[in-house]
XYZ file of C-alpha atoms in Angstrom:
738
model
C -12.430 -3.699 -79.835
C -13.849 -4.795 -83.172
C -14.182 -8.304 -81.694
C -16.582 -7.020 -79.007
C -20.227 -7.477 -80.145
C -21.520 -4.382 -78.325
C -18.826 -2.220 -79.912
C -19.791 -3.546 -83.340
C -23.433 -2.775 -82.521
C -22.519 0.817 -81.550
C -20.533 1.234 -84.768
C -23.419 -0.123 -86.846
C -25.910 2.237 -85.194
C -23.731 5.280 -85.908
C -23.018 4.310 -89.525
C -26.684 3.527 -90.186
C -27.726 6.929 -88.870
C -25.083 8.758 -90.929
C -26.059 6.950 -94.125
C -29.778 7.457 -93.528
C -29.285 11.202 -93.166
C -27.084 11.180 -96.292
C -24.373 12.885 -94.273
C -21.363 13.634 -96.428
C -18.979 14.538 -93.653
C -16.051 12.436 -92.531
C -16.736 9.153 -90.817
C -15.719 8.899 -87.148
C -11.929 8.701 -86.861
C -11.517 8.170 -83.132
C -13.368 6.446 -80.323
C -14.434 9.784 -78.863
C -15.795 10.760 -82.262
C -17.712 7.466 -82.546
C -19.194 7.537 -79.026
C -20.184 11.190 -79.360
C -22.161 10.271 -82.466
C -23.653 7.275 -80.649
C -24.885 9.443 -77.786
C -26.461 11.859 -80.248
C -28.241 8.950 -81.985
C -29.654 7.837 -78.616
C -30.902 11.356 -77.963
C -32.589 11.433 -81.358
C -34.201 8.015 -80.865
C -35.498 9.066 -77.461
C -37.137 12.160 -78.961
C -38.630 10.189 -81.846
C -40.072 7.649 -79.434
C -41.394 10.005 -76.765
C -42.020 13.100 -78.889
C -40.744 16.621 -78.484
C -41.039 20.064 -79.999
C -37.331 20.540 -80.706
C -35.417 19.061 -83.573
C -34.307 15.534 -82.770
C -30.599 16.546 -82.685
C -31.137 19.433 -80.235
C -30.704 18.947 -76.506
C -33.177 20.432 -74.066
C -32.063 21.483 -70.609
C -33.857 18.390 -69.284
C -31.830 16.183 -71.672
C -28.576 17.776 -70.543
C -29.506 17.391 -66.887
C -30.402 13.719 -67.340
C -27.230 12.921 -69.302
C -25.043 14.618 -66.709
C -26.782 12.641 -63.954
C -25.991 9.466 -65.883
C -22.430 10.759 -66.275
C -22.116 11.332 -62.541
C -23.402 7.804 -61.876
C -20.924 6.425 -64.421
C -17.996 8.401 -62.993
C -18.541 7.649 -59.313
C -18.836 3.925 -59.901
C -15.959 3.857 -62.401
C -13.704 5.303 -59.720
C -14.784 2.533 -57.358
C -14.366 -0.126 -60.034
C -18.108 -0.920 -60.098
C -19.988 -1.819 -63.257
C -23.302 -2.633 -61.556
C -25.379 -0.500 -59.261
C -28.724 -0.544 -57.466
C -31.748 1.722 -57.414
C -30.410 3.570 -54.326
C -27.287 4.439 -56.338
C -29.511 5.951 -59.040
C -31.438 7.927 -56.437
C -28.198 9.270 -54.941
C -27.441 10.817 -58.335
C -30.993 12.239 -58.690
C -32.183 9.497 -61.103
C -35.166 7.181 -61.015
C -35.927 4.036 -63.013
C -38.359 5.781 -65.371
C -35.731 8.373 -66.366
C -33.114 5.721 -67.049
C -35.494 3.641 -69.150
C -35.934 6.391 -71.755
C -32.235 5.931 -72.609
C -32.487 2.174 -72.938
C -29.673 2.209 -75.477
C -27.366 3.627 -72.856
C -28.490 2.086 -69.580
C -30.459 -1.114 -69.252
C -31.881 -3.113 -66.381
C -30.803 -6.612 -65.490
C -31.841 -8.826 -62.624
C -29.605 -10.698 -60.243
C -30.778 -13.105 -57.582
C -29.050 -12.008 -54.367
C -30.648 -14.618 -52.113
C -33.127 -17.435 -52.314
C -35.851 -15.185 -50.869
C -36.087 -12.255 -53.263
C -34.791 -10.692 -56.444
C -33.342 -7.217 -56.537
C -32.941 -5.012 -59.622
C -29.384 -4.344 -60.642
C -28.446 -1.769 -63.284
C -25.513 -1.353 -65.592
C -24.571 0.438 -68.801
C -24.811 -1.578 -72.004
C -21.004 -1.757 -72.033
C -18.180 -0.588 -69.814
C -16.919 1.672 -72.619
C -20.243 3.538 -72.555
C -19.843 4.035 -68.811
C -16.296 5.326 -69.356
C -17.449 7.739 -72.057
C -20.280 9.195 -69.954
C -17.896 9.453 -66.976
C -15.501 11.486 -69.149
C -18.370 13.718 -70.325
C -19.307 14.401 -66.710
C -15.719 15.109 -65.614
C -15.089 17.447 -68.563
C -18.327 19.249 -67.736
C -17.101 19.688 -64.145
C -13.898 21.212 -65.468
C -15.679 23.662 -67.771
C -17.971 24.685 -64.916
C -14.969 24.951 -62.555
C -16.426 22.451 -60.087
C -13.182 22.302 -58.109
C -14.640 20.100 -55.352
C -15.276 17.179 -57.733
C -12.040 17.714 -59.675
C -9.785 18.004 -56.621
C -11.394 14.959 -55.010
C -10.733 12.937 -58.180
C -7.177 14.170 -58.722
C -6.382 14.249 -54.992
C -4.850 17.655 -55.591
C -5.470 20.641 -53.337
C -4.160 23.429 -55.567
C -6.445 24.978 -58.194
C -6.254 23.687 -61.776
C -4.974 26.578 -63.866
C -5.568 25.396 -67.438
C -6.929 22.623 -69.657
C -3.467 21.211 -70.331
C -2.754 21.099 -66.590
C -6.084 19.344 -65.920
C -5.538 16.707 -68.630
C -1.926 16.086 -67.586
C -2.916 15.418 -63.990
C -5.789 13.158 -65.088
C -3.361 11.234 -67.305
C -0.862 10.749 -64.465
C -3.610 9.427 -62.211
C -4.644 6.905 -64.852
C -1.027 5.796 -65.446
C -0.675 4.884 -61.777
C -3.665 2.547 -61.957
C -2.539 -1.078 -61.587
C -5.344 -2.531 -63.700
C -5.782 0.316 -66.181
C -9.407 0.934 -65.191
C -9.074 4.636 -66.090
C -7.282 4.175 -69.437
C -10.245 4.546 -71.761
C -11.792 7.203 -69.530
C -8.730 9.455 -69.865
C -8.584 8.822 -73.622
C -12.174 10.046 -73.921
C -11.271 13.009 -71.713
C -8.565 14.070 -74.162
C -10.834 13.506 -77.141
C -13.562 15.669 -75.617
C -11.165 18.597 -75.449
C -11.500 18.942 -79.242
C -14.094 21.417 -80.428
C -15.267 19.020 -83.168
C -16.398 16.434 -80.594
C -17.952 19.068 -78.344
C -19.960 20.267 -81.335
C -21.322 16.759 -81.990
C -22.699 16.654 -78.445
C -24.952 19.610 -79.191
C -23.924 22.060 -76.483
C -23.627 19.536 -73.672
C -20.077 20.780 -73.039
C -18.745 24.336 -72.908
C -16.362 25.028 -75.805
C -14.654 28.096 -74.358
C -11.414 26.352 -73.343
C -10.550 24.588 -76.586
C -8.238 27.183 -78.119
C -5.621 25.957 -80.643
C -2.756 27.150 -78.420
C -4.117 25.178 -75.495
C -4.616 22.058 -77.603
C -1.012 22.314 -78.802
C 0.182 22.453 -75.193
C -1.788 19.276 -74.450
C -0.187 17.536 -77.438
C 3.295 18.632 -76.358
C 2.666 17.357 -72.832
C 1.668 13.942 -74.184
C 4.764 13.670 -76.359
C 7.058 14.668 -73.496
C 5.331 12.791 -70.662
C 7.722 10.939 -68.361
C 6.381 7.524 -67.377
C 9.328 6.360 -65.253
C 8.290 3.559 -62.869
C 4.993 3.259 -64.746
C 3.875 -0.011 -66.299
C 4.792 -0.097 -70.023
C 1.224 -1.206 -70.755
C -0.059 1.998 -69.165
C 2.458 4.044 -71.135
C 0.914 2.942 -74.425
C -2.210 4.808 -73.400
C -0.281 8.070 -73.803
C -0.067 7.292 -77.514
C -3.798 6.470 -77.570
C -4.573 9.863 -76.008
C -2.558 11.487 -78.767
C -4.584 9.609 -81.382
C -7.864 10.640 -79.711
C -6.800 14.226 -80.263
C -6.342 13.399 -83.980
C -2.595 13.999 -83.938
C -1.241 11.521 -86.506
C 2.364 12.784 -86.526
C 3.839 10.129 -84.218
C 1.909 7.340 -85.942
C 3.156 8.445 -89.360
C 6.760 8.759 -88.165
C 6.711 5.215 -86.785
C 5.204 3.885 -90.002
C 8.096 5.459 -91.909
C 10.541 4.027 -89.363
C 9.167 0.516 -89.872
C 9.347 0.823 -93.640
C 12.960 2.011 -93.522
C 14.141 -1.121 -91.703
C 16.950 0.856 -90.038
C 16.410 0.291 -86.327
C 19.650 1.678 -84.959
C 20.026 4.811 -87.085
C 17.025 6.911 -86.090
C 16.725 8.185 -82.539
C 13.338 7.301 -81.049
C 11.659 9.353 -78.327
C 9.645 7.735 -75.530
C 6.323 8.439 -77.273
C 7.734 6.890 -80.456
C 8.511 3.733 -78.478
C 4.983 3.583 -77.067
C 3.571 3.890 -80.570
C 5.975 1.270 -81.903
C 5.120 -1.170 -79.115
C 1.419 -0.784 -79.885
C 1.827 -1.229 -83.654
C 4.056 -4.286 -83.211
C 1.501 -5.808 -80.855
C -1.339 -5.240 -83.279
C 0.539 -6.434 -86.361
C -0.775 -9.559 -88.065
C 2.839 -10.561 -88.716
C 4.668 -12.051 -85.733
C 8.039 -10.382 -85.148
C 11.002 -12.791 -85.336
C 13.078 -10.986 -82.718
C 12.640 -8.085 -80.313
C 16.048 -6.947 -79.065
C 15.802 -3.775 -77.011
C 19.483 -2.995 -77.565
C 18.903 -2.624 -81.293
C 16.781 0.500 -80.848
C 18.384 3.918 -80.532
C 16.473 5.318 -77.604
C 16.676 6.041 -73.876
C 16.335 3.524 -71.039
C 12.719 4.563 -70.546
C 12.132 4.216 -74.284
C 13.368 0.616 -74.180
C 11.080 -0.062 -71.239
C 8.121 1.255 -73.239
C 8.936 -1.236 -76.025
C 8.507 -4.274 -73.765
C 4.757 -4.846 -74.502
C 5.757 -5.795 -78.076
C 7.047 -9.048 -76.569
C 3.472 -10.321 -76.871
C 3.849 -10.580 -80.635
C 7.388 -11.883 -81.140
C 9.117 -15.257 -81.215
C 12.371 -14.202 -79.564
C 12.855 -11.472 -76.976
C 16.194 -10.131 -75.730
C 15.682 -7.928 -72.673
C 18.932 -6.482 -71.342
C 18.961 -4.000 -68.492
C 19.656 -3.724 -64.808
C 16.541 -1.841 -63.754
C 13.548 -3.788 -65.021
C 10.792 -3.824 -62.412
C 7.867 -6.018 -61.469
C 5.566 -4.269 -63.944
C 7.905 -5.193 -66.788
C 8.046 -8.854 -65.759
C 4.241 -8.901 -65.522
C 4.087 -7.904 -69.191
C 6.552 -10.661 -70.116
C 4.589 -13.228 -68.091
C 1.370 -12.189 -69.818
C 3.093 -12.692 -73.190
C 4.082 -16.220 -72.134
C 0.536 -17.120 -71.104
C -1.484 -15.388 -73.838
C -3.613 -17.411 -76.222
C -1.909 -17.982 -78.534
C 1.554 -17.376 -77.116
C 4.147 -16.700 -79.822
C 7.169 -16.370 -77.531
C 9.659 -19.227 -78.026
C 12.941 -17.732 -76.754
C 13.564 -15.342 -73.878
C 17.008 -13.900 -73.085
C 17.536 -11.825 -69.951
C 20.957 -10.163 -69.803
C 22.466 -8.229 -66.875
C 19.147 -8.129 -65.015
C 20.676 -7.564 -61.588
C 17.349 -6.341 -60.219
C 15.656 -9.696 -60.891
C 14.055 -10.719 -57.580
C 12.781 -14.045 -56.279
C 9.233 -12.805 -56.856
C 10.067 -11.966 -60.477
C 11.570 -15.417 -61.126
C 8.559 -17.046 -59.472
C 6.261 -15.027 -61.743
C 8.143 -16.124 -64.870
C 8.350 -19.735 -63.670
C 4.614 -19.807 -63.019
C 4.063 -18.490 -66.539
C 6.248 -21.315 -67.891
C 3.928 -23.807 -66.197
C 0.836 -22.273 -67.829
C -0.865 -24.491 -70.454
C -0.567 -21.739 -73.088
C 3.180 -21.261 -72.622
C 5.326 -22.594 -75.484
C 8.688 -21.196 -74.375
C 11.534 -23.390 -75.659
C 14.649 -21.375 -74.754
C 15.369 -19.428 -71.556
C 18.689 -17.613 -71.208
C 19.653 -15.880 -67.975
C 23.074 -14.220 -68.321
C 24.662 -12.451 -65.357
C 21.432 -12.270 -63.388
C 20.958 -12.805 -59.673
C 19.363 -16.100 -58.660
C 18.945 -17.198 -55.058
C 18.017 -20.644 -53.750
C 14.364 -19.603 -53.886
C 14.705 -18.647 -57.562
C 16.419 -21.964 -58.369
C 13.555 -23.788 -56.690
C 11.036 -21.850 -58.820
C 12.914 -22.789 -62.013
C 13.018 -26.418 -60.905
C 9.244 -26.373 -60.488
C 8.910 -25.141 -64.070
C 11.175 -27.952 -65.305
C 9.013 -30.483 -63.463
C 5.793 -29.147 -64.962
C 3.801 -31.270 -67.388
C 4.153 -30.556 -70.198
C 7.486 -28.720 -70.143
C 8.324 -27.290 -73.571
C 11.689 -25.893 -72.464
C 14.557 -27.307 -74.535
C 17.396 -24.846 -73.817
C 18.289 -23.440 -70.394
C 21.253 -21.117 -69.967
C 22.263 -19.826 -66.548
C 25.691 -18.449 -67.450
C 27.734 -16.334 -65.047
C 25.269 -16.728 -62.214
C 26.583 -17.701 -58.800
C 24.333 -20.726 -58.272
C 26.646 -22.367 -55.735
C 25.986 -25.833 -54.353
C 22.657 -25.144 -52.650
C 21.092 -23.566 -55.736
C 22.439 -26.286 -58.010
C 20.940 -28.997 -55.804
C 17.501 -27.390 -56.033
C 17.818 -26.944 -59.795
C 18.756 -30.605 -60.198
C 15.470 -31.652 -58.614
C 13.861 -30.334 -61.789
C 16.454 -31.813 -64.146
C 15.889 -35.329 -62.823
C 12.138 -35.181 -63.439
C 10.911 -37.331 -66.316
C 8.824 -34.344 -67.461
C 12.038 -32.397 -68.093
C 12.992 -32.697 -71.767
C 15.887 -30.246 -71.702
C 18.308 -30.724 -74.606
C 20.829 -27.947 -73.893
C 22.078 -26.922 -70.465
C 24.633 -24.132 -70.133
C 26.152 -23.518 -66.702
C 29.183 -21.475 -67.696
C 30.832 -19.557 -64.859
C 28.348 -20.667 -62.185
C 30.799 -21.323 -59.303
C 30.143 -25.062 -59.395
C 32.116 -27.372 -57.124
C 32.505 -31.107 -56.572
C 29.217 -31.134 -54.634
C 27.426 -29.403 -57.526
C 28.851 -31.921 -59.986
C 27.627 -34.765 -57.795
C 24.094 -33.310 -57.820
C 24.263 -32.709 -61.579
C 25.593 -36.193 -62.372
C 22.932 -37.795 -60.195
C 20.135 -35.793 -61.873
C 21.397 -36.556 -65.373
C 21.687 -40.257 -64.618
C 18.037 -40.199 -63.503
C 16.944 -38.570 -66.774
C 19.784 -38.953 -69.301
C 18.068 -39.492 -72.636
C 17.309 -35.921 -73.762
C 20.416 -33.835 -73.034
C 22.528 -33.149 -76.128
C 24.658 -30.148 -75.090
C 26.290 -29.570 -71.700
C 28.391 -26.443 -71.107
C 30.388 -26.365 -67.874
C 33.059 -23.895 -69.001
C 34.413 -21.318 -66.590
C 33.920 -23.356 -63.391
C 36.625 -24.220 -60.833
C 36.262 -27.972 -61.398
C 39.005 -30.343 -60.278
C 39.651 -34.022 -60.871
C 37.159 -35.419 -58.288
C 34.353 -33.338 -59.846
C 35.311 -34.558 -63.315
C 35.253 -38.138 -62.125
C 31.722 -37.709 -60.790
C 30.488 -36.365 -64.130
C 32.115 -39.214 -65.997
C 29.597 -41.472 -64.284
C 26.868 -39.789 -66.323
C 28.869 -40.151 -69.529
C 29.129 -43.911 -68.950
C 25.339 -44.310 -68.929
C 24.193 -46.266 -72.026
C 21.267 -43.869 -72.409
C 23.543 -40.824 -72.560
C 22.960 -39.026 -75.876
C 25.315 -36.115 -75.248
C 26.654 -34.630 -78.495
C 28.522 -31.520 -77.327
C 30.496 -31.102 -74.120
C 32.126 -27.776 -73.323
C 34.605 -27.642 -70.534
C 37.091 -24.923 -69.613
C 39.226 -25.323 -66.510
C 40.345 -22.098 -64.912
C 41.723 -23.101 -61.527
C 45.399 -22.517 -62.188
C 47.557 -20.094 -64.114
C 49.493 -21.675 -67.000
C 53.239 -21.654 -67.008
C 55.121 -20.133 -69.932
C 55.420 -22.442 -72.887
C 59.190 -22.690 -72.405
C 58.613 -24.234 -68.977
C 56.010 -26.643 -70.260
C 58.514 -28.394 -72.483
C 59.675 -31.614 -70.916
C 57.198 -31.465 -68.020
C 55.488 -34.700 -67.042
C 51.719 -34.920 -67.237
C 49.827 -36.971 -64.682
C 49.323 -40.444 -66.068
C 45.858 -41.917 -66.338
C 43.793 -38.841 -65.338
C 40.075 -39.517 -64.638
C 38.784 -38.982 -68.186
C 41.515 -41.114 -69.763
C 40.980 -43.828 -67.164
C 37.273 -43.955 -67.946
C 37.990 -44.061 -71.669
C 40.397 -46.943 -71.288
C 38.339 -49.024 -68.869
C 34.797 -48.532 -70.155
C 33.141 -48.842 -73.557
C 30.566 -46.081 -73.104
C 32.188 -44.089 -75.904
C 31.017 -46.640 -78.449
C 27.477 -45.327 -78.092
C 28.207 -41.693 -77.184
C 27.239 -39.566 -80.203
C 29.610 -36.615 -80.008
C 28.993 -34.272 -82.947
C 31.303 -31.495 -81.733
C 34.250 -31.696 -79.390
C 35.490 -28.302 -78.238
C 39.066 -28.534 -77.061
C 40.329 -25.169 -78.219
C 41.478 -22.801 -75.526
C 41.154 -19.999 -78.067
C 37.388 -19.896 -77.754
C 37.409 -20.869 -74.110
C 36.231 -24.459 -74.601
C 38.527 -27.219 -73.411
C 38.334 -30.710 -71.971
C 41.225 -30.617 -69.531
C 40.690 -33.514 -67.124
C 43.510 -34.086 -64.674
C 45.932 -31.630 -66.221
C 48.615 -30.050 -64.118
C 48.572 -26.857 -66.189
C 45.263 -25.279 -67.035
C 44.221 -22.086 -68.840
C 44.026 -18.959 -66.787
C 40.621 -17.791 -65.551
C 39.226 -15.423 -68.189
C 39.416 -11.792 -67.130
C 36.069 -10.015 -66.859
C 36.917 -7.380 -69.444
C 38.297 -9.793 -72.059
C 36.640 -13.168 -71.961
C 38.495 -16.282 -73.060
C 41.784 -14.663 -74.053
C 45.192 -15.870 -72.886
C 48.800 -15.385 -73.908
C 49.808 -18.991 -73.172
C 47.668 -22.128 -73.438
C 48.278 -25.824 -72.855
C 46.397 -28.956 -73.904
C 47.142 -32.135 -71.952
C 47.387 -35.712 -73.163
C 43.962 -36.709 -71.847
C 42.406 -34.185 -74.276
C 44.263 -35.717 -77.209
C 43.363 -39.158 -75.888
C 39.691 -38.247 -75.818
C 39.935 -36.911 -79.366
C 41.460 -40.042 -80.842
C 39.109 -42.355 -78.915
C 36.114 -40.544 -80.402
C 37.677 -40.543 -83.865
C 38.273 -44.305 -83.681
C 34.791 -45.202 -82.391
C 32.483 -47.158 -84.649
C 29.769 -44.533 -84.364
C 31.950 -41.444 -84.574
C 29.777 -38.422 -85.367
C 32.625 -35.958 -84.950
C 32.919 -33.709 -88.000
C 34.833 -30.677 -86.708
C 37.910 -30.822 -84.473
C 39.562 -27.559 -83.455
C 42.701 -27.852 -81.306
C 44.027 -24.406 -82.204
C 46.262 -22.361 -79.914
C 47.372 -25.353 -77.809
C 50.974 -26.546 -77.445
C 50.332 -29.968 -78.973
C 53.765 -30.082 -80.564
C 54.803 -32.971 -82.795
C 54.286 -35.627 -80.135
C 50.661 -34.635 -79.588
C 49.906 -34.610 -83.323
C 51.445 -38.065 -83.683
C 49.042 -39.431 -81.056
C 46.164 -37.645 -82.742
C 47.041 -39.138 -86.126
C 46.384 -42.651 -84.847
C 42.746 -41.589 -84.693
C 42.753 -39.745 -88.022
C 43.910 -42.807 -89.933
C 41.101 -44.987 -88.556
C 38.464 -45.995 -91.181
C 35.807 -44.958 -88.647
C 37.035 -41.360 -88.656
C 34.630 -39.103 -90.599
C 36.334 -35.818 -89.775
C 35.656 -33.011 -92.292
C 37.468 -30.064 -90.694
C 40.743 -30.158 -88.749
C 42.149 -26.952 -87.283
C 45.619 -26.957 -85.738
C 46.462 -23.263 -85.895
C 49.345 -22.128 -83.654
C 50.053 -25.510 -82.076
C 53.914 -25.347 -82.236
C 54.156 -27.884 -85.048
C 57.170 -28.613 -87.257
C 57.854 -30.591 -90.413
C 57.597 -33.789 -88.333
C 53.878 -33.102 -87.780
C 53.421 -32.598 -91.520
C 54.850 -36.047 -92.119
C 52.547 -37.602 -89.506
C 49.494 -35.840 -90.918
C 50.311 -36.730 -94.517
C 50.742 -40.392 -93.599
C 47.485 -40.517 -91.583
C 45.434 -38.675 -94.179
C 46.692 -40.901 -96.988
C 45.338 -43.845 -94.976
C 41.891 -42.223 -94.657
C 41.732 -39.300 -97.105
C 38.198 -39.199 -98.461
C 36.356 -37.117 -95.817
C 38.624 -34.227 -94.910
C 37.565 -30.963 -96.578
C 39.425 -28.300 -94.588
C 42.905 -28.316 -93.010
C 44.298 -25.304 -91.132
C 47.987 -25.402 -90.126
C 48.502 -21.624 -89.937
C 51.076 -20.006 -87.620
C 53.244 -23.106 -87.298
C 56.930 -23.225 -88.290
C 56.369 -25.820 -91.029
C 58.894 -24.333 -93.456
C 59.439 -25.631 -96.982
C 60.418 -29.126 -95.837
C 57.115 -29.532 -93.972
C 55.030 -28.392 -96.939
C 56.887 -30.817 -99.189
C 55.901 -33.707 -96.887
C 52.318 -32.432 -96.761
C 52.142 -32.383 -100.555
C 52.478 -36.148 -100.430
C 48.874 -36.143 -99.238
C 47.744 -33.550 -101.806
C 49.182 -35.703 -104.605
C 47.022 -38.614 -103.500
C 44.126 -39.313 -105.959
C 41.551 -39.793 -103.187
C 42.333 -36.428 -101.579
C 39.139 -34.325 -101.409
C 40.610 -31.317 -99.613
C 38.883 -28.023 -100.580
C 40.533 -25.525 -98.208
C 44.172 -25.440 -97.065
C 45.442 -22.679 -94.776
C 49.207 -22.214 -94.415
C 49.473 -18.566 -93.334
C 52.556 -17.436 -91.379
C 54.370 -20.768 -91.817
C 57.770 -19.371 -92.903
C 57.377 -20.540 -96.515
C 59.396 -19.582 -99.621
C 59.198 -20.036 -103.381
C 60.144 -23.705 -102.875
C 56.796 -24.335 -101.101
C 54.930 -22.612 -103.939
C 56.574 -24.953 -106.443
C 55.736 -28.018 -104.309
C 52.112 -26.945 -103.962
C 51.741 -26.146 -107.656
C 53.146 -29.539 -108.580
C 50.748 -31.319 -106.188
C 47.723 -29.405 -107.449
C 48.573 -30.123 -111.056
C 48.644 -33.838 -110.178
C 45.226 -33.639 -108.458
C 43.571 -30.532 -109.907
C 39.844 -30.901 -109.307
C 39.157 -30.364 -105.574
C 41.189 -27.640 -103.836
C 39.228 -24.370 -103.990
C 41.019 -22.094 -101.518
C 44.696 -21.779 -100.585
C 45.838 -19.313 -97.907
C 49.535 -18.390 -98.014
C 49.235 -14.959 -96.365
C 51.922 -13.761 -93.982
C 54.730 -15.650 -95.707
C 56.179 -12.560 -97.440
C 55.926 -14.159 -100.854
C 56.417 -12.005 -103.938
C 54.145 -12.104 -106.978
C 56.907 -13.741 -109.012
C 57.197 -16.535 -106.448
C 53.437 -17.112 -106.565
C 53.200 -17.084 -110.361
C 52.843 -20.859 -110.745
C 49.923 -20.898 -108.299
C 48.346 -17.764 -109.824
C 48.390 -19.467 -113.206
C 46.366 -22.350 -111.720
C 43.691 -19.891 -110.502
C 43.336 -18.466 -114.008
C 43.329 -21.870 -115.691
C 39.720 -23.207 -115.991
C 40.992 -26.791 -115.961
C 42.015 -26.494 -112.312
C 39.648 -26.135 -109.354
C 41.661 -23.508 -107.445
C 39.478 -20.376 -107.151
C 41.026 -18.315 -104.341
C 44.688 -17.664 -103.569
C 45.223 -15.525 -100.475
C 48.683 -13.979 -100.360
């Protein structure tokens, strides 16, 4: 409120009066405290201007009557949502223009032309907050005088109010149900006026008989325990404000200590703690890097109360199945605020997300203030209508969205077609699109390929893992990959349409010749300009290019994603790898083919790419690929032909044996070898391998930093030659894992 000129004016008036009177008491600590002082200053100024026998601070019965009439006027029109009123409204409350004018600092007259024929006087308080304060004064007066007719009409409650804490609790609940929060400040003032210190400032305007310490403590306990289920999280913050108006600093201090500790998950936070935390995070001058509701140790309602903090964070992770419209309205307001700090929004398991909610968020994305760059929807429900709303956001100008993830959402063909209408727009500058587990079919792939051909220049990452895609669908997508403008760098593709056969049955089986991907690679030259930085072919992490294979990884179970006992990689995957490695503009730096039954024949094909001068590979991982000493010979030969780039080689869990390691050492001996990490765990090695490795490293001592020989059951005596190299400062070996 310090940015509101009228509020600053009120503050200045109060401070000037306190300094003039050389008052040595505490300065106002709450809004109720400040506005009570302001009203007293207005009373004093009125007496000084119009004269009076009493001391300026004392209220006459006429003063009290006039102020309560103004309070009634303020209250009745606050309930209706009115901030302006006419002379007949004043008369209905027993006021006339001359009475109002003597409190010009409280109520002033403005003029509004209602027609071209005449002008009519319209009245309002100098600021809405003044109206809310006077309304609270009037309502508290009605409570102290037991005016049940006014109170019951306001609370819409037929039973008698038994105590102050009951009255304030019911007033709070009424304000929390307000959609626009028009009673928020009013109810804060109402709680503040329950304190004897504020009643004393008002000079006897309010009866102080009900403000006993026991009663006040009950009010405080009610605020701390108030249940705001199904209430807007913005409204819930007002509970914390009411606590502050009653000068209870305990929650505020506890949250300050919590923030200083930096231990989010250790301390259990109550709902009122979460309201306080949300408010403090919103008001902080420092923008929060990430708000992840799961990181806070609190209840479901507590997490809901934290949502307003999204207005002052760069990344928000909002998991939960029961977020309602009021929560999405807060998120949308964060996306459209000026300035908007939110750059990444992740919604996880939001099964209650409706079409109206998605439309609200999509409309926010189209707002000029929105700067959202990443939107992740994981296991949410999206209908055709929701897909159409997202497409509209992608078509908006300008669209700042760069990453869109719709993983594990049943888009189906109809939803995908609508979404593609946004992807094909020239305003769409999406760089990453993740559609993992989205029930895509051949029809969906046709829509996707068509959209990407229409606007191919921005997309860098495409994730289609976990979809039941077959060869015709793959062939359709290859049309996009052939486009000269295609800048795709990462393609993730897991086939899950068929259960793999045991590895013993895979041996000797024929693989379909010239599957779609291999056919495209052999007939077209698009790969010469395709800038693939990462090629994910490992079934271990669920990412595999498996075009045209007869045996594909099993569909990942829901309780253990991407985990299989048997895996198979077909020849088209190896073919794609070596084609990329041989290309003139190969950007591939990391190749992970782990946990696939490549066997020696597959590695031999792969090595024709590794030995190419165009290959710039830095990391090669072939863990658990059923390799033997023959593969070691192929690798050593290929890497001697092009040795200068490779920094990491992982051959763990292959039956290489001592003979295989001896062949591999032919590469380690080579002067141009720049290998820094070599992993040979669980390779059935003996002391003979240790001697071969030690000999190779002594010949080329400067580069290898880490050697992993774990799982080979080697004794310390067998490893002594290698251990000596670690201790010798003339050799580069720093870590020996055994």
